[in-house]
Every structure is written in structure tokens, then in C-alpha cells.
Short mmCIF file of C-alpha atoms in Angstrom, two decimals:
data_model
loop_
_atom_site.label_atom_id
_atom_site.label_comp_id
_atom_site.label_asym_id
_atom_site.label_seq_id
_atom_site.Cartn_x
_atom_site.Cartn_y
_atom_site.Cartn_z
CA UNK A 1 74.08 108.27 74.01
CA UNK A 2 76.53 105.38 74.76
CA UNK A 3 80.14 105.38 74.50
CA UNK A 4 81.48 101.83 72.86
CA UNK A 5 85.33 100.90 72.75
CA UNK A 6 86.80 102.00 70.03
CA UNK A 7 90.06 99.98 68.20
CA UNK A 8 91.50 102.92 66.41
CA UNK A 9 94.65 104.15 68.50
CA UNK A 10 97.63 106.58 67.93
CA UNK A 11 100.97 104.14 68.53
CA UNK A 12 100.83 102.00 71.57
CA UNK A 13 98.83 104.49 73.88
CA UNK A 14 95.44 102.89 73.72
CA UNK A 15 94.15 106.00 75.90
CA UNK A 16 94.58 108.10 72.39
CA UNK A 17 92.37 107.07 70.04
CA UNK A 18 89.46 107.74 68.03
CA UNK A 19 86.66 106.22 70.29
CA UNK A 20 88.68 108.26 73.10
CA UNK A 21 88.37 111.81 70.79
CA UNK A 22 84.69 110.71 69.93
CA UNK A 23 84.01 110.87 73.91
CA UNK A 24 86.08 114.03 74.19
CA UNK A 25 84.06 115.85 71.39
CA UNK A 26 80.65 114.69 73.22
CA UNK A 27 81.77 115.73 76.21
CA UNK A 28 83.15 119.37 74.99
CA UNK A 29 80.51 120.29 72.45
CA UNK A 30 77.77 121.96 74.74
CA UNK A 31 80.50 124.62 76.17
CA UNK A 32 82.19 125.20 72.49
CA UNK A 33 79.08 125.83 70.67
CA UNK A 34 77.69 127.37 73.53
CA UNK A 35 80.69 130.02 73.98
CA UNK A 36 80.54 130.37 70.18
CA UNK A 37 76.82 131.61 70.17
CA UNK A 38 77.85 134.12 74.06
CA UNK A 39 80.47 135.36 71.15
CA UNK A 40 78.19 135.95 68.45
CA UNK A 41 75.81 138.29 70.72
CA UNK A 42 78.60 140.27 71.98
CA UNK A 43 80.27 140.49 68.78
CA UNK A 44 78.04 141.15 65.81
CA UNK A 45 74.70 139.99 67.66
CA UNK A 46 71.74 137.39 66.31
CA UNK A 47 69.04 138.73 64.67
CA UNK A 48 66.94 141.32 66.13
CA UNK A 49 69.05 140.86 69.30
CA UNK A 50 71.99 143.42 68.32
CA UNK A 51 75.63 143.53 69.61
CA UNK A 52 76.10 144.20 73.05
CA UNK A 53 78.86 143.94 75.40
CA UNK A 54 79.53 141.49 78.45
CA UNK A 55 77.46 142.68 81.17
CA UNK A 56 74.45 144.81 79.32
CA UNK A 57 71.46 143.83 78.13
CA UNK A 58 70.42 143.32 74.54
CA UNK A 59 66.60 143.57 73.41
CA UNK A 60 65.00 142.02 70.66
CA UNK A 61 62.47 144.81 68.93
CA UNK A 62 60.42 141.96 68.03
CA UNK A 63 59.09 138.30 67.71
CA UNK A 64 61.66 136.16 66.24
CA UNK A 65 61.66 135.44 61.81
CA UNK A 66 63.66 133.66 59.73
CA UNK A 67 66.54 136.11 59.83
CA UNK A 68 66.77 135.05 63.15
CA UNK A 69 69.22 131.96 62.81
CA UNK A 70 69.16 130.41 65.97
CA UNK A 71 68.67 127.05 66.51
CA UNK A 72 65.02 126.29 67.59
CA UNK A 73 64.09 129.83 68.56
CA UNK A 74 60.90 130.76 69.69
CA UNK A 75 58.23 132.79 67.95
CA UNK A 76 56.82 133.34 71.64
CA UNK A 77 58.41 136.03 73.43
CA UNK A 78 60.41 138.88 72.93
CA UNK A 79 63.93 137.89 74.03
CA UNK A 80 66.18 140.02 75.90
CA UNK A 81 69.66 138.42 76.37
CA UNK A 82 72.95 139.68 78.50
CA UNK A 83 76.31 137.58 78.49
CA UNK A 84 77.53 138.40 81.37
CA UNK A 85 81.42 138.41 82.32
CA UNK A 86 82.13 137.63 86.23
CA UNK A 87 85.60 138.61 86.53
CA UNK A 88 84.59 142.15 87.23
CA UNK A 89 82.80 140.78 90.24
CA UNK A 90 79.40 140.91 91.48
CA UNK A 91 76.52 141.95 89.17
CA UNK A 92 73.31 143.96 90.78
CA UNK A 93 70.20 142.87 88.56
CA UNK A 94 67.28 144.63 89.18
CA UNK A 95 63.77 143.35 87.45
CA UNK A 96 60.42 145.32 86.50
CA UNK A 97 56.76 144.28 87.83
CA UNK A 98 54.80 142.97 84.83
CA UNK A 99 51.87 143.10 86.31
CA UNK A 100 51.02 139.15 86.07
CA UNK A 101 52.74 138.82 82.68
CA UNK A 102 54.69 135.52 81.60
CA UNK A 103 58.03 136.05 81.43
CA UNK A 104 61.21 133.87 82.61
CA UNK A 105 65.08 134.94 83.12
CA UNK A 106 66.85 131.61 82.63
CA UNK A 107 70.26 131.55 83.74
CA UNK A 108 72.99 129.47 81.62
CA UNK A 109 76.26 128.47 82.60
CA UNK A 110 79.73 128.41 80.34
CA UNK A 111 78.52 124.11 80.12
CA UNK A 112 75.09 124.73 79.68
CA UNK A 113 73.45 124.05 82.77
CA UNK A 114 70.26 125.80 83.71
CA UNK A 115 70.89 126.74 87.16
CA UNK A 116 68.69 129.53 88.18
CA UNK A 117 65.58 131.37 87.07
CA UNK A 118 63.48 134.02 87.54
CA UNK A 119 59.89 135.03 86.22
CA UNK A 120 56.17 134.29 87.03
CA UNK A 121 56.65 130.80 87.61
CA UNK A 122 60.18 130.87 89.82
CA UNK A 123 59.83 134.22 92.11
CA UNK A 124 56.56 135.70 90.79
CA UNK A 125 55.54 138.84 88.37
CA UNK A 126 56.86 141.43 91.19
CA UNK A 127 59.62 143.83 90.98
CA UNK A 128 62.68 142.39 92.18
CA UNK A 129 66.71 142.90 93.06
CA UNK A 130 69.14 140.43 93.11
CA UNK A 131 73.00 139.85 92.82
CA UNK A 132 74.45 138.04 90.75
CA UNK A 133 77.89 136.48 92.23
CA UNK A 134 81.13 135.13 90.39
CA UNK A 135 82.36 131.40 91.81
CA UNK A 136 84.28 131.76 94.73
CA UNK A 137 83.47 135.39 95.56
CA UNK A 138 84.96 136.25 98.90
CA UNK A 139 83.47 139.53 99.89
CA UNK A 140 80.41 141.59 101.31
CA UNK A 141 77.58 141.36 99.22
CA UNK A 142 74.43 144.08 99.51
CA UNK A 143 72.23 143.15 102.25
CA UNK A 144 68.91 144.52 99.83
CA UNK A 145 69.30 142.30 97.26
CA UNK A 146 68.88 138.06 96.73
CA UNK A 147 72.20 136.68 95.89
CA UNK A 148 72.47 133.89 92.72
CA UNK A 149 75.44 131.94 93.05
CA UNK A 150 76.92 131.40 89.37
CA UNK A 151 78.58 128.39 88.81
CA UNK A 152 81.00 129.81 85.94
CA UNK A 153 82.28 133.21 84.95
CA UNK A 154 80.57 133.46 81.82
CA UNK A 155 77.12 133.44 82.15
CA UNK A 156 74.12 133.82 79.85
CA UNK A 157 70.59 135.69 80.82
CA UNK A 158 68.09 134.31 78.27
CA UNK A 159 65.32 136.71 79.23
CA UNK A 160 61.91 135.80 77.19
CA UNK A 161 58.74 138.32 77.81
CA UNK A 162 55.62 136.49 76.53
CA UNK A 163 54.02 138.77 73.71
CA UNK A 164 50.70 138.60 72.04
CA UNK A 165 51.69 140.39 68.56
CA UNK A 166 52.68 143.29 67.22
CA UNK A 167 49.98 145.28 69.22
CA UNK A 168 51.37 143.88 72.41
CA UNK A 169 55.20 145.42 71.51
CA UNK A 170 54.79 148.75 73.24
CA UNK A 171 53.93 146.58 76.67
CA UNK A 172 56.78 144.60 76.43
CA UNK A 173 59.30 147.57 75.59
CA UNK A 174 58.65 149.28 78.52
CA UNK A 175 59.64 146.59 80.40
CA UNK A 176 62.79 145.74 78.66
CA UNK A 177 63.87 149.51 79.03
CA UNK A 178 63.14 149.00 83.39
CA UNK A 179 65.55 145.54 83.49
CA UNK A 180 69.13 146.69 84.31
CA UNK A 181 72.38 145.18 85.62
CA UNK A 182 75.09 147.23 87.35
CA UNK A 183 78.47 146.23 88.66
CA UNK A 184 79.59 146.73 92.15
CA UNK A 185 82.83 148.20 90.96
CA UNK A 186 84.21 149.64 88.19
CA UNK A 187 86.29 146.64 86.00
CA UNK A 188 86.75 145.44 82.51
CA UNK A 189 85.48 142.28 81.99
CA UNK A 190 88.00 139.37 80.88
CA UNK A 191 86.29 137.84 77.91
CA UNK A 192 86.58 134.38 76.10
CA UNK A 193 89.94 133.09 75.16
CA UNK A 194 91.28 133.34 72.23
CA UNK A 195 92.09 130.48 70.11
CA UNK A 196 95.88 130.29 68.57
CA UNK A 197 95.15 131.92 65.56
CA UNK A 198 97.97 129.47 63.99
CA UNK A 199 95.74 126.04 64.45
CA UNK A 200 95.00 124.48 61.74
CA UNK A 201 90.76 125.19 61.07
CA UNK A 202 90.42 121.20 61.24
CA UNK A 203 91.76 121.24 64.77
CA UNK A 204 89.93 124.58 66.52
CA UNK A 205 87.24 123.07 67.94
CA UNK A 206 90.04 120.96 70.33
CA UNK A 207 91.78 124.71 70.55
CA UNK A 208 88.78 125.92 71.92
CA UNK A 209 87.74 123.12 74.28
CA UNK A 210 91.29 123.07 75.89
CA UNK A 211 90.80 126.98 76.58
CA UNK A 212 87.53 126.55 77.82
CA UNK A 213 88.51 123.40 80.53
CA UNK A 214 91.01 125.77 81.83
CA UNK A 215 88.75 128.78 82.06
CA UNK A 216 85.49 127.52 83.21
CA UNK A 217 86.40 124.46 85.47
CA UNK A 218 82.91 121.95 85.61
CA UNK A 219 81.68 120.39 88.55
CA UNK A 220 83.91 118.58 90.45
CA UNK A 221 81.97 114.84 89.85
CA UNK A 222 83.32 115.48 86.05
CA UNK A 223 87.67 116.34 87.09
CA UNK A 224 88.33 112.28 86.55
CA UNK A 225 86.68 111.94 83.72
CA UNK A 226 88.27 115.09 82.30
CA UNK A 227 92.25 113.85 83.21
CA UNK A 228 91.30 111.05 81.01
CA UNK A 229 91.60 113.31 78.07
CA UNK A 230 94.58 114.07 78.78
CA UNK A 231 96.77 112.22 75.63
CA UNK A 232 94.58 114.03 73.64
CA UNK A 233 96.50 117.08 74.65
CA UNK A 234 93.36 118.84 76.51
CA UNK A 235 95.23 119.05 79.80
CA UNK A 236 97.77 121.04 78.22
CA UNK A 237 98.65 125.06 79.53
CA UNK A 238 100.93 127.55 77.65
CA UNK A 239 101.16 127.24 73.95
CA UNK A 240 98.85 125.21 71.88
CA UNK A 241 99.86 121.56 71.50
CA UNK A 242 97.54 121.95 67.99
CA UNK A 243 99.51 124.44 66.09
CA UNK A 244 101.69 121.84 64.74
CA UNK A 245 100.37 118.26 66.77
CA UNK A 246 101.63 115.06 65.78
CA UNK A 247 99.80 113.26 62.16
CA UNK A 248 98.83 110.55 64.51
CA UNK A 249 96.99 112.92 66.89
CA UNK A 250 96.01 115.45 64.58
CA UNK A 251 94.68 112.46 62.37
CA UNK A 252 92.89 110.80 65.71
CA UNK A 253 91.39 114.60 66.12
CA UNK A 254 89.50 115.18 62.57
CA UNK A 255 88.37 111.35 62.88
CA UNK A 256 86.94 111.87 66.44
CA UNK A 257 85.35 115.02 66.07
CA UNK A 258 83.46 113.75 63.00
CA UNK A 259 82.46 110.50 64.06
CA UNK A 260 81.32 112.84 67.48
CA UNK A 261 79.20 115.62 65.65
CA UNK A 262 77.57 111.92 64.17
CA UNK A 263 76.83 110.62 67.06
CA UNK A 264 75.59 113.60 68.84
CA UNK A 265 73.38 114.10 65.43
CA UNK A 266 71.90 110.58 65.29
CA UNK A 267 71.01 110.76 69.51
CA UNK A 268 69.22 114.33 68.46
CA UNK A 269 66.80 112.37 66.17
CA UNK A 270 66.64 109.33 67.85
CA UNK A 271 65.91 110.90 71.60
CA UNK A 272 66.23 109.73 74.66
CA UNK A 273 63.11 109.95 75.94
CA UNK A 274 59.59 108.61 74.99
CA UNK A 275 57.70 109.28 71.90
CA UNK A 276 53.95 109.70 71.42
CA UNK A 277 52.35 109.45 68.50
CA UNK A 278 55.83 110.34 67.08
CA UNK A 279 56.16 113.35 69.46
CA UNK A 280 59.59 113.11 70.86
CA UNK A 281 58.77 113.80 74.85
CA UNK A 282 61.64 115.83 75.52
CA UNK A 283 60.89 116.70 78.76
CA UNK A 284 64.09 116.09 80.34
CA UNK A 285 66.42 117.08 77.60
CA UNK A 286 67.75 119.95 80.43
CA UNK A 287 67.93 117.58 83.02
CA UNK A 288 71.84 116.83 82.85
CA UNK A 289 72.58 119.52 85.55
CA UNK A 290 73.46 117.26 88.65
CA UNK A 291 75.19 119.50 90.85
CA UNK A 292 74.21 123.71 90.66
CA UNK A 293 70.62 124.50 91.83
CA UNK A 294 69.93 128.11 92.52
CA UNK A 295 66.63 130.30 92.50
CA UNK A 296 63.77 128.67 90.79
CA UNK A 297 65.85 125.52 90.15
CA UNK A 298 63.90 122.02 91.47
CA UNK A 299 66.33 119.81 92.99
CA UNK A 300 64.67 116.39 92.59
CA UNK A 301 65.22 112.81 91.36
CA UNK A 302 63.24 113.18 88.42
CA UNK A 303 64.55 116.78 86.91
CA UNK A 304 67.75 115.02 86.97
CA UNK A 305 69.89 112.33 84.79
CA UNK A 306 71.40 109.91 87.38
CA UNK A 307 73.69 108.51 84.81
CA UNK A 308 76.32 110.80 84.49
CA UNK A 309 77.11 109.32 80.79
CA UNK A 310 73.97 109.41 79.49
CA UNK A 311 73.84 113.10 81.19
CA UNK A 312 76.69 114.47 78.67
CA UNK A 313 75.40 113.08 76.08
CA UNK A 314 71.80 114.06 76.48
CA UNK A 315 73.69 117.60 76.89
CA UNK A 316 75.28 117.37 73.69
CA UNK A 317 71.49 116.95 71.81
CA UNK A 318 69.96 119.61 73.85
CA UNK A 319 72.85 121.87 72.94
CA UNK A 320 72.96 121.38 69.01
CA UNK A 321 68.96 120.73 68.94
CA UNK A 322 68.03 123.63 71.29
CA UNK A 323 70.44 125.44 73.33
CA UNK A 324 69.22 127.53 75.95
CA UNK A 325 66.64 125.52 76.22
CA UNK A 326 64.22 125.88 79.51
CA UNK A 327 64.01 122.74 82.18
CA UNK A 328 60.54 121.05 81.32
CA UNK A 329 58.79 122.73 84.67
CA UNK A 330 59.39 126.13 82.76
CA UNK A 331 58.67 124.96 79.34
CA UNK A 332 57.79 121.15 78.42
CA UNK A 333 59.24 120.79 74.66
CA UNK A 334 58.14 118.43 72.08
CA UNK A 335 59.62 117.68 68.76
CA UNK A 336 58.10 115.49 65.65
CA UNK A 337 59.78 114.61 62.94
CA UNK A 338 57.58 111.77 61.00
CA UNK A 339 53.78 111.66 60.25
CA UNK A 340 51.38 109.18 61.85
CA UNK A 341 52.62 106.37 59.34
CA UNK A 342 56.50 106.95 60.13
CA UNK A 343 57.70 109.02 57.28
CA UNK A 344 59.55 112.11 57.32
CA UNK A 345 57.56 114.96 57.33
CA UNK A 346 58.04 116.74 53.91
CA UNK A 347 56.26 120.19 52.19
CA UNK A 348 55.84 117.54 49.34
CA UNK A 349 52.45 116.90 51.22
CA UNK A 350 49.55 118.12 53.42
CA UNK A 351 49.02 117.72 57.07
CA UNK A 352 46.33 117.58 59.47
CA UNK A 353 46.92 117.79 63.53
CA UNK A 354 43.27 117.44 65.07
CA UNK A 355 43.77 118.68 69.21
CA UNK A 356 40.48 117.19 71.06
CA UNK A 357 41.85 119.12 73.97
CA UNK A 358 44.12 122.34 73.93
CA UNK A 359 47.61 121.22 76.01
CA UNK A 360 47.17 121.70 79.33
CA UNK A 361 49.40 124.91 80.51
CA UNK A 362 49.20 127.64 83.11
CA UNK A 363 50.72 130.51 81.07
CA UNK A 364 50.57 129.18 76.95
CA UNK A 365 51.11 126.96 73.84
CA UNK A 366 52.52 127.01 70.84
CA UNK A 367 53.36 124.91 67.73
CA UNK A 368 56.64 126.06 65.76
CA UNK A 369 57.77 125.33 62.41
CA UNK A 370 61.39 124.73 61.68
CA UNK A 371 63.11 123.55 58.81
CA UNK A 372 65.95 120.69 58.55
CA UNK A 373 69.00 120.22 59.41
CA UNK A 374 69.54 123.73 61.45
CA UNK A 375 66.24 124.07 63.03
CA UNK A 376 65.58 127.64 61.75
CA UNK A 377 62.16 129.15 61.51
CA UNK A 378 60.50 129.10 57.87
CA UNK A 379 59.81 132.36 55.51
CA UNK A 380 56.29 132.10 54.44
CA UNK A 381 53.95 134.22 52.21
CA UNK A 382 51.62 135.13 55.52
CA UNK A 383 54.57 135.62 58.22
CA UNK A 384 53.34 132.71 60.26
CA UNK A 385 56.40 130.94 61.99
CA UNK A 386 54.30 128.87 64.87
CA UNK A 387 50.46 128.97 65.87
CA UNK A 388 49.17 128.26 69.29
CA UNK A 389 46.40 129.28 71.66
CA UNK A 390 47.08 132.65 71.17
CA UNK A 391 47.02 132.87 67.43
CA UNK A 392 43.98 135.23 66.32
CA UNK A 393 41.38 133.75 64.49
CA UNK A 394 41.05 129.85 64.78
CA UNK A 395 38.98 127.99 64.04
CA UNK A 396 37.74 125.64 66.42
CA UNK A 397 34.81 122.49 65.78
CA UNK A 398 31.20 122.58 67.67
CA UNK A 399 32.96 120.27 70.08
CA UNK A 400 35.92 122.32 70.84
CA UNK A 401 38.64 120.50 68.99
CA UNK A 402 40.91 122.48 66.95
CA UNK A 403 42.28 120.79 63.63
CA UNK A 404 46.05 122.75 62.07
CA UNK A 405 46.63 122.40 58.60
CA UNK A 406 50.64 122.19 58.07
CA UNK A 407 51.22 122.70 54.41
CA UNK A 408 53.71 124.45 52.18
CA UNK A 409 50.82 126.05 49.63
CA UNK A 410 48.37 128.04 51.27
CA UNK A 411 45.15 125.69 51.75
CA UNK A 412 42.22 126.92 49.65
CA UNK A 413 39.59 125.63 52.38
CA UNK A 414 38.75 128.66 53.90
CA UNK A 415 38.79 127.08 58.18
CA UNK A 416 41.92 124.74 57.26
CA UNK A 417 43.28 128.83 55.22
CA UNK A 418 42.58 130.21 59.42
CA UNK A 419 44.34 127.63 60.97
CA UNK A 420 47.30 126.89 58.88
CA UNK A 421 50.78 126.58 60.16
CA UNK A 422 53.32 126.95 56.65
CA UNK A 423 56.29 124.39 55.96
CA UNK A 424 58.90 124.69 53.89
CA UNK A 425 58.95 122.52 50.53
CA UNK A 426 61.69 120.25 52.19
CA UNK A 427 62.25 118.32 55.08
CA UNK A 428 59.99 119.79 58.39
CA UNK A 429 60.45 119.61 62.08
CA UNK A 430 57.95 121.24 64.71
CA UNK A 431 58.39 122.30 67.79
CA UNK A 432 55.34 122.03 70.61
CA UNK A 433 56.10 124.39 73.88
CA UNK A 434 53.98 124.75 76.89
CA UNK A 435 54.77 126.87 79.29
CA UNK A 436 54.29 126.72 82.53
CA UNK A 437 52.95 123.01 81.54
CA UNK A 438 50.33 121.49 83.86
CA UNK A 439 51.51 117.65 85.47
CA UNK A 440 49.48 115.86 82.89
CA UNK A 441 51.90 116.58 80.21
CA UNK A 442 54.13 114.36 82.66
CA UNK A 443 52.59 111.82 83.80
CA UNK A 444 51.17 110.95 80.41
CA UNK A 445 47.28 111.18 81.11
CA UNK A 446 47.54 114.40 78.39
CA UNK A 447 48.91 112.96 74.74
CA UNK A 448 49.73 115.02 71.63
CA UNK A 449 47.53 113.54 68.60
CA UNK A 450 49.88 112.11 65.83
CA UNK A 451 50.04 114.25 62.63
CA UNK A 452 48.08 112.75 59.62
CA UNK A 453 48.95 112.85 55.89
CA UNK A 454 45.73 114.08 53.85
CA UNK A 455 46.33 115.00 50.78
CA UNK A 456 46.61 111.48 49.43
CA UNK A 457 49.86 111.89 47.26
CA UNK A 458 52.58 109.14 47.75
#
């Protein structure tokens, strides 16, 4: 995502204007809609994942439906999530043996950055303590536990336990009731700020992001480009320079924030990285964290963005496409949007995906179905929201490839009926995860087969 020069200024102040807002929004959208999704689980919850304060734990019951609207979630695991609050100091989290069983505790950051994890691939399937520790922290720390650094207060746990259906539930629930976090002292926890309920709603977003630069400072490579925001009245402490801003800025605001969410939109689709037979290669979609590597973190040239612009904006996509989305050595993503002749995929017609070779992973693979624009899984007649190498009953050919059938009617063809992944009657766009993803999937010598039209309409 580039940022041109923009012409459109507020009086004589060429440092306020719309291409300077536009940058602004890119650069604050990841921690907005991120805080506004840590609110939403402490607050009313998401899904199956009920309400639960900073600092606990809440578990999902369940794989992931439709009701479940969160952007790009899996149909995988069983999530269990905690938003943890700092400001009541340390955290002790302690972690069950799963006796070889995939799972992954990804740790998230107020600006999105993956910068921990723990699970089969990053420390192993053994029990486990560690502590989790606010930035800054100054005191003694327990000498029986593994200390995380946290690079912000605020904090997100995305904690996914791989599941193999509804018989596998009871397995996976007696894990979630052994994972536990307990504070070193006894503290309320701070919380988000609060927006000046008086802002205008065209002008919150900027309320928010102001709040948020103050509360969770970034990393220190990003201060000088943050004081350039400063006409824009982001800088500002005390009262809210948005309750009642100047037309000029206020105008400069709505303009940049739209022409922003655009932008961030059209990079989303376009991608940044390679595409294979119309797979988007999205491996490095998490790679904009340049500067916090804890546990089970790889601190390497190429798991990171060197460009620092094309960093933010790559975090912008990741955020409104898939936020909390793993680093590609956890889980290697891949998105398609078109069919092997360039058109959007569509329910309107019948597809065929033909695998002469399963993905190559170490744990497992999926293929999820989400519809357009908000990337929510699809209600279907069968309950089917993605299909993978764990999906009972494919059908596989006398050679060993494995053809899906993506359709929005159920096919009548009893193998393509087996191995059918539904789609909505609109607009489609899957998802392929790999988990644990073997280096072919990197270095190219594996490639996804291109998804074929076959019903012949059009």
C-alpha cells in the first residue's frame, strides 16, 4: 500500500490535509478495530466465545458457525480467548499437557503484532508456566515460571485447540477447564479509554485513535512518523479537540477516513504478495512486526517487512481481512477470490478444485468458505463451513487426488455430494490454512490448483 501526495489541504498548513488523514487512518486502523473487537469479548462477547472480563479466559463450547461474526474465523479449533489488562501487573499463565495435540496460544498486542506464542509448534504439547509481564515492569518476577515480555498493556490470548468434530469436544473441554491465569496481586484492571461521548459519530474513529496513541505507545522506529499527525489533532491530551473541531478539519477527517477504509479495502483484494493460480499467497500478511519477538516468535529477514510503509499498510489488510491472524510458520493462509478464468467467484455457478497432492503440513488443512464483503462463514443446509483433511468421508480418485465441489445447491453426483464445500448464492471467498505448513508451501515447489468453473452457465 503506497502513500501518494495528496493536494487537498485545510488553509495554508499543507501538513493537514486529506492525503495526510488518509495516512493517519492507515496507520491507526489495526489498533481501533482491533481494541473494538478486545471490547466486544469483554463486553457482550462473539459468538460462542461469551463475555468475560480482562484477565480470564473465555471458551468457545464449539467449532465456529455463522453466528459467529468474526472476520475470517476458523472452523478448525475450538478457540479460547482472554484480553488481558496489564496495569494490574504481572499475569501467571499456567498451560495443560495435550498429550501431542495441535494447539497454539498466539499473543496480540494493542497494534496487532504477533509477538509471542505458545503450542506444539513454539514450546511443545507439555504442561507449562509462564508470566506474563506489563512493559516496563520493574520488580521480582517468580523464579518457576518463563517470563513473556508484552509489548502493550492490553493484550489478546487467541488460544485455538485443534478439534476433530463434535465427538472430539469432551477432549478439548477438559483442557480448556486446566488453562488458567492468575495475577500476582490483587488490582482492578484499567480498561480501554473511553471516547468523548460528545464527538460527533463521523469523527470517533480519530477519538479513538488519539486515546489509543496515548495509551498504548508503538515501537519507538514509528514516534516520528506519529508527530507528523500532529495538525490533525492526534497529539492532543485533555479534552477532545473533536467535540466541536474546526469545518476545515472535521471536513479533512470524514474525507480521509473514507478515502483510507478505500484504500485499505482495495490493498485487501489486490495483495501484496504473490498469487497462484489466483491463490493470494498471503504468507507474510503478519510479517509487519519489526521490533517485539518473544517465545515462539522467528526473528529473521524473511518473517519480516523491511519497508516500514509498506509494513502499516500490509497491517491495515491483515487487520480488516483477518485479524488475529497467525505468522505463516504457525499457519500459512491463502485466499481466492476469482476462478481459473479471472472472474469473481459467485454461487451463480459450480466449482471444481482437483488437489493431485494434499498440502503439505505437519499438524492439518483446511479449506473455508466465507462470504463477501465481511468474510463471515456461510449457513448451509448440511452445516459444512470448511472441508479439509480431516473432513469424514472423502472421496479420493485411484490415484490419490481429491477433487471439492464448491456449489451453492447440493450436487446430485453422489462423490462430488461427499466432497462438497457450500457457497452462498452471492459473491464467495475461501480461505486455505495449513498449519504447521511444511517449507514447500514457501519456496513454491508445492502450488494450490486453480479453481475451475463446470457447470457451463455464463
Amino acid at each position: 500500500m503506497t502513500h501518494s501526495s495528496g493536494d487537498s489541504e485545510v488553509g495554508s498548513d499543507s501538513a493537514v490535509s486529506v492525503e495526510s488523514a488518509v495516512s493517519a487512518f492507515v496507520y491507526g486502523f489495526a489498533p481501533v478495530f482491533n481494541l473494538s473487537q478486545v471490547e466486544r469479548f469483554v463486553t457482550t462477547g462473539v459468538g460462542s466465545n461469551s463475555a468475560a472480563p480482562f484477565n480470564s479466559f473465555s471458551h468457545a463450547g464449539n467449532l465456529a458457525g455463522p453466528d459467529d461474526t468474526f472476520v475470517s474465523i476458523n472452523n478448525d479449533t475450538i478457540y479460547s480467548m482472554a484480553q488481558l489488562d496489564l496495569s494490574v501487573g504481572p499475569l501467571i499463565l499456567d498451560v495443560p499437557d495435550t498429550a501431542d495435540a495441535y494447539f497454539v496460544l498466539q499473543f496480540v498486542d494493542a497494534w496487532t503484532n504477533n509477538f509471542a506464542y505458545i503450542g506444539k509448534r513454539a514450546t511443545g504439547t507439555k504442561a507449562g508456566r509462564y508470566v506474563l509481564v506489563p512493559p516496563g515492569w520493574p520488580g521480582e518476577l517468580p523464579s518457576d515460571a518463563t517470563a513473556v515480555h508484552c509489548s502493550t498493556r492490553i493484550v489478546s490470548i487467541v488460544g485455538r485447540w485443534a478439534c476433530d468434530g463434535p465427538d472430539d469436544l469432551g477432549r478439548v473441554r477438559d483442557l480448556q477447564e486446566q488453562i488458567s491465569l492468575t495475577p500476582l496481586a490483587t488490582k482492578d484492571p484499567e480498561g480501554l479509554p473511553a471516547p468523548d461521548p460528545a464527538v460527533p459519530e463521523e469523527l470517533v474513529f480519530w477519538e479513538k485513535l488519539r486515546l489509543y496513541l496515548q495509551a498504548f505507545p508503538p515501537a519507538s522506529r514509528d514516534v516520528a512518523l506519529q508527530q507528523a499527525f500532529a495538525p490533525l489533532g492526534l497529539l492532543e491530551s485533555g479534552s477532545s479537540p473533536y467535540v466541536d473541531p474546526d469545518p476545515a478539519l472535521a471536513k479533512v477527517l470524514v474525507e480521509g477516513a473514507a478515502q483510507g477504509r478505500a484504500r485499505v479495502e482495495q490493498a485487501l483484494k489486490s495483495g501484496a504478495d504473490a498469487t497462484v493460480n489466483g491463490w493470494h499467497q498471503a504468507f507474510h500478511i503478519f510479517d509487519y512486526n519489526d521490533d517485539f519477538f518473544e517465545i515462539g516468535t522467528i526473528d529473521s529477514p524473511e518473517w519480516r517487512i523491511e519497508d516500514r510503509s509498506k509494513a502499516i499498510g500490509v497491517r491495515a489488510a491483515a487487520a480488516m481481512g483477518g485479524l488475529w491472524g497467525n505468522h505463516g510458520y504457525e499457519a500459512a493462509y491463502s485466499q481466492i477470490y476469482t476462478d481459473a478464468t479471472g472472474a469473481q467467484l459467485t454461487g451463480e455457478h459450480t466449482y471444481a478444485i482437483t488437489f493431485a497432492s494434499p498440502p503439505p503440513v505437519e499438524a492439518f488443512w483446511s479449506i473455508t468458505m466465507y462470504s463477501m464483503p465481511h468474510f463471515y462463514l456461510v449457513s448451509n443446509p448440511i452445516e459444512r463451513y470448511s472441508i479439509g483433511d480431516r473432513t469424514p468421508g472423502l472421496v479420493y480418485g485411484d490415484n490419490g487426488s481429491l477433487t471439492l465441489t464448491l456449489s451453492a445447491t447440493e450436487p446430485t453426483d453422489p462423490v462430488a455430494r461427499a466432497n462438497w464445500l457450500p457457497t452462498p448464492a452471492g459473491p464467495f471467498r475461501p480461505l486455505l490454512r495449513m498449519y504447521i505448513p511444511d517449507k514447500a508451501v514457501f519456496d513454491g515447489s508445492y502450488e494450490m490448483p486453480p479453481i475451475v468453473k463446470v457447470d457451463g452457465n455464463g
